[in-house]
Each structure stands twice: as structure tokens, then as C-alpha cells.
Amino acid sequence: MNEEKKSLNFIEQIIEEDLAKGLSKDKLRFRFPPEPNGYLHIGHAASICLNFGLGLKYNAPVNLRFDDTNPAKEEQEYVDSIKHDVQWLGFKWDKELYSSDYFQQLFDWAVMLIKEGKAYVDNQTSEQMAIQKGTPTEAGTDSPNRNRTVEENLDLFFKMKNGEFDEGSHVLRAKIDMAHTNMHMRDPIMYRILKKHHHRTGNDWCIYPMYDWTHGESDYIEQVSHSICTLEFKSHRDLYDWYVNQVYDENLLRPKQREFARRNLSYTVMSKRKLLQLVQEGIVAGWDDPRMPTISGLRRRGYTPESIRNFSEVAGIAKRDNVTDVALLEYCVRDHLNKTAPRVMAVLDPVKLIITNYPEGKDEWLTAENNQEDESAGFREVPFSREIYIEKEDFKEEANKKFFRLSIGKEVRLKNAYIIKAENCVKDENGEITEIYCTYDKDSRSGSGTEASKRRVKGTLHWVSIKHAETAEVRVYDRLFTHEAPDTFKDKNFKEFLNPNSLNIINAYVEPSLKSAKVLDRFQFQRLGYFCVDQDSSKDKLIFNRTVPLRDSWAKMNK
Ligand code: ATP
Ligand code: MG
């Protein structure tokens, strides 16, 4: 019992307390409320995993509610991408809902508030209203329009709705308290005029409800029991409750807003406004550029839904702002791909190696294990021949004892194949090695059972047979920013920290089994890292994205 208590996060503790106080379990209901003004990112994943995770834990429905009250920024493209991303992460929503579905209800309630003397139309400039707002330590002053009659307010509000006024000329405000210690309670704006086309309601409306007025009422309409949002809304909670109280019927459930800290990730930015800027200015190739912290970018990069869910779980939810190290996210994907990704061989920076005592014209198809971590992954055949590519950095003409790769007079094993010994090499006029000549021990083939096959040599190298290799474009990514918190400087734009080397395009050689790889297939390129087939890949041109490099790659292979 104690054990279980300890592992509850603080939101779960709040829910447990509410259940203990008599809230019926079948009243639990949650929602994930994205604004369709951009693509979802890894921060949203925290909220998605939290809300849908609660749904699974308590067997309660979770709505996907689009918070679409700002027609200027919202688009169907974003709605579609959000739905795809939530599904891809592995979650099922109960209902797909839109705040815009409640525009009429919200309007009717606003009329009710006007009739009750709790809302009024203000036609001052926003500057005037800002001055009257006061400061956290000084009370505000009442608007000269605060005491209009109900009739006058109704007349003006209907004129606002009917498009008789210009944008920015009139607003509807809740009449709460201009001296309230919480600034959000000083007669907040409920409606503004926006003569814009809405992605769902078209031109039906030219007044749109503000976030605070919409959010609590939408939760109430949907009977969401726990409305979980991020910390910046904590100070809005009084207003959330005030609005709900105006329409609350005691036979229904009163939704409860609770806050948790945003997920921030090192070496990136997470604000949709800034991500949009990167897209619009062409700094990245789109919302799904594999360097973006978006779900679609991570998917294209090769991340699995499991790894993102696991990251959300391991990183946990906090009550205070903090930054999660991107290395944890990388750890999570490496961990999952280590268990699931088939192993293949690819050479990214090739140098030619010729095995002089291997018969010319001979081919051999060697058996290779697909994944030593997963027996069910089976085996494949890899072609071997006299001329192969290895990585340039795996050969040094002369090397000290700590170099466990190939050098003149030393032996290494070729993965899944033979033990070879370097005899000499050829260099160009710049001293660059262009060809390496080796001999092989013909009895040493891996798995052949001979004494020679069991012989231990210090290093193992990956390789591809030149004759059989496929060429592939490999996109190697680095962090998009050079600073771990690029958008925390008051005097510097976050773009000053863009990493000029965040994308490196390499022409590589890969084993022929990859010819049939499909978009989004993920592999471990042995000794190099995890790679995923990019959506730009085609039958004629294979393209891979590097998801993450292998950590400790040398140490691991040379065990
Ligand atoms: P932005 O301010 O960048 O436009 P947002 O937070 O307003 O983003 P929404 O679409 O409104 O984005 O967010 C939907 C839900 O996801 C909200 O409940 C919000 O609190 C949550 N959320 C957004 N960003 C994060 C984050 N970085 N970490 C955790 N939850 C987040
Ligand atoms: Mg928001």
C-alpha cells in the first residue's frame, strides 16, 4: 500500500484524495486540449501521456478537445496533424470535440451574465484599459463604461455580434473586481471582435470568446473532472472557478483545474510561435524536420512511440519549472531500438580494402544474426567478396596498443565474416589512404565451428562488399542549437544560437538487404548508431536519417 502511494505522482494523489472524499470513480473524465495553431511537440507529449495515462489508469474517458478560439492562427492542417500524432503515440480519445462547438452556448451564457449585471461592453482603447488595470500592488480603477445599463450592454453586445463595429473597438468584460489582488480578476475580457474566417465556423461569428472564458466552460460542458494544465495558468485558476460558478448547477460536476510544470528540453525551443518561425523562415525543412522537437519530427527521425511514452514516464511530472536533459530522450530511444531494431552494416566514410588471397570473382553469402537482443529476429544473408569498404577511421598505418582496429601487421575480425590481416596500403599525393591490402584466414569464418573461427582477435569491424553495396544518402543530425537554453536570454534572439552544423549529408554504402527497406523502418547500423528510412526515400534513392549515434560504440563492439 505504502509502496503504491509512493509511486503516485501529485496529480494522481489529488485524484485519490477526491475519490476518498466521495467523488465517484465513474465521474472521472479528462481531456487533452491543444490549440490547432501548430504541430505537437515533446512537451505536449508530456501532457498527452499524463491525461491519457490517467484515463487508462482509472478506466476513464479522455476527450481530445481542440481549443480553437483564435481563428487568426488556426488551421485544419494542424487539426489533422494533432490527431495523427496522438494516435501514433498510441492513445485513443473518447470524443473529438471543439471549443467552437460551444460558441452559441458561450454566447447565450454571456447574454445571461449581462442580464445579471455581471458583464459589460467597454469601448475604450486597449491602452486606456491597460492603464486602469493597476499593478499587482495597486488596485485598478473602474472603466467609465462599467455601469452601463443592462439594455445598453445588450444592445452593444448584439451589435458587436452582428458585425456593426470594427475590430478592436469594443470588448465584452466580466464585471468582477478592479481591486482584486489577482490581476486576472480585474474585469477580464470575455469577447473580442475578430473579422476572420474560422476553420470550422466559417464566417458565422465575428466575435470570439477568450481562452479563460472558454476553457472552464468547455470543461464544465464536457463534465471533465480534472482539468490539467501547465503552471502558467495557476494564476488563472480564480477566474476559471469564477466563470464556472456563474453557470454551475449543483447536480452536475464542478471541474477542477490543477497545474503541473511544462516540459522543457535542453538544446531546443518549445514555443509554437518560435517553432513556426523556424518553419516559415526556412531554417528547417518543415514542422517534421528531424531536428525539430515536434512529434512528427521525432517520428521522422526514427523515434518510436514507446520511447516517447517511456521518456514521459521516466522524466515524470513536476510542480516546478525545470529543464529535462535531451540525453534522457536519446537514452530512451536507444534503449528501445536496442531491443527492436534489426542490425545491418553500412559504411559512412569508406576506404577500399582488397583481400589479396581471396579468389577473384568469388561471392559468398554469409549468415548474419539480425538482432542478438531478440532471438525471434532471425538471420539474413550478407554478401562477401574480395573487395570491401570499411570506415576510414578503422584503419591506421601504424597504431599503438590501444587501437583495437586495423593496422599494418595486425588482425581484426570482419563482422559475420573472416579474420583479416593488413599487409600494406596505397596513399594519394596528399597522404590520404586510398587502398588497403589484406590477407584473410580462410578457415576463420564466423560460425563455421573451426578452431580458427573461434580464434579471438581484439577488434571487430563492419564492412560492405563493394560489388554488392547499395548507395544511400545518410542525413546525420546534430542538435539544432548550440546552447542548452537558447531562448532564455533577454538580450539575445534564440536564433543566434542555431547550430550551423545541425545537418550533415553523407553518401554511404549499405548492405543490399536494405534495398527493400520501407519509409520509417528503423535499423541499427552496426557500430554507428540507429537509422531510419526517410520519407524522401525512393526505390531509386535510399535515404536514411540518423536517429542517435551508439553511445560507447567502440567499447561495446570490442568487448
Ligand atoms: P504555445 O504557448 O507554444 O502556443 P501552448 O502551451 O499554448 O503552446 P496548447 O496547444 O495550448 O499549446 O497546449 C495543449 C496542452 O498541452 C495544454 O494543456 C498545455 O498546457 C499542454 N502543454 C503545452 N506545452 C507543454 C509543455 N511544454 N509541457 C507540458 N505540457 C504542455
Ligand atoms: Mg495554449
PDB file of C-alpha atoms in Angstrom, residues 31 54 99 129 145 158-159 163 196 241 250 318 324 355 362 372 375 381 415-416 469 519 538 559:
ATOM      1  CA  ARG A  31      -9.170  15.962 -21.738  1.00  0.00           C
ATOM      2  CA  LEU A  54      -4.864   8.828 -16.195  1.00  0.00           C
ATOM      3  CA  SER A  99     -14.445  24.660 -28.312  1.00  0.00           C
ATOM      4  CA  MET A 129      -7.830  49.680 -20.244  1.00  0.00           C
ATOM      5  CA  ASN A 145     -18.311  52.159 -19.044  1.00  0.00           C
ATOM      6  CA  PHE A 158     -25.593  42.277 -30.188  1.00  0.00           C
ATOM      7  CA  LYS A 159     -24.145  44.991 -32.407  1.00  0.00           C
ATOM      8  CA  GLY A 163     -20.537  42.931 -37.163  1.00  0.00           C
ATOM      9  CA  LYS A 196     -11.713  36.462 -39.533  1.00  0.00           C
ATOM     10  CA  ASP A 241     -13.587  28.992 -10.881  1.00  0.00           C
ATOM     11  CA  GLU A 250     -25.250  21.691  -8.292  1.00  0.00           C
ATOM     12  CA  ALA A 318       6.902  18.225 -11.656  1.00  0.00           C
ATOM     13  CA  THR A 324      14.958  17.888 -18.907  1.00  0.00           C
ATOM     14  CA  ILE A 355      41.768  -9.209 -49.727  1.00  0.00           C
ATOM     15  CA  LYS A 362      34.074 -15.322 -55.879  1.00  0.00           C
ATOM     16  CA  GLN A 372      21.366 -10.569 -30.788  1.00  0.00           C
ATOM     17  CA  GLU A 375      16.204 -14.273 -30.976  1.00  0.00           C
ATOM     18  CA  GLU A 381      22.406 -13.279 -45.694  1.00  0.00           C
ATOM     19  CA  LYS A 415      31.781  -8.836 -38.538  1.00  0.00           C
ATOM     20  CA  ASN A 416      29.979 -12.064 -39.535  1.00  0.00           C
ATOM     21  CA  ALA A 469      26.688  -2.465 -51.939  1.00  0.00           C
ATOM     22  CA  VAL A 519       9.803   4.506 -45.058  1.00  0.00           C
ATOM     23  CA  SER A 538      12.510   6.058 -53.048  1.00  0.00           C
ATOM     24  CA  LYS A 559      34.065  -6.435 -25.713  1.00  0.00           C
TER      25      LYS A 559
END
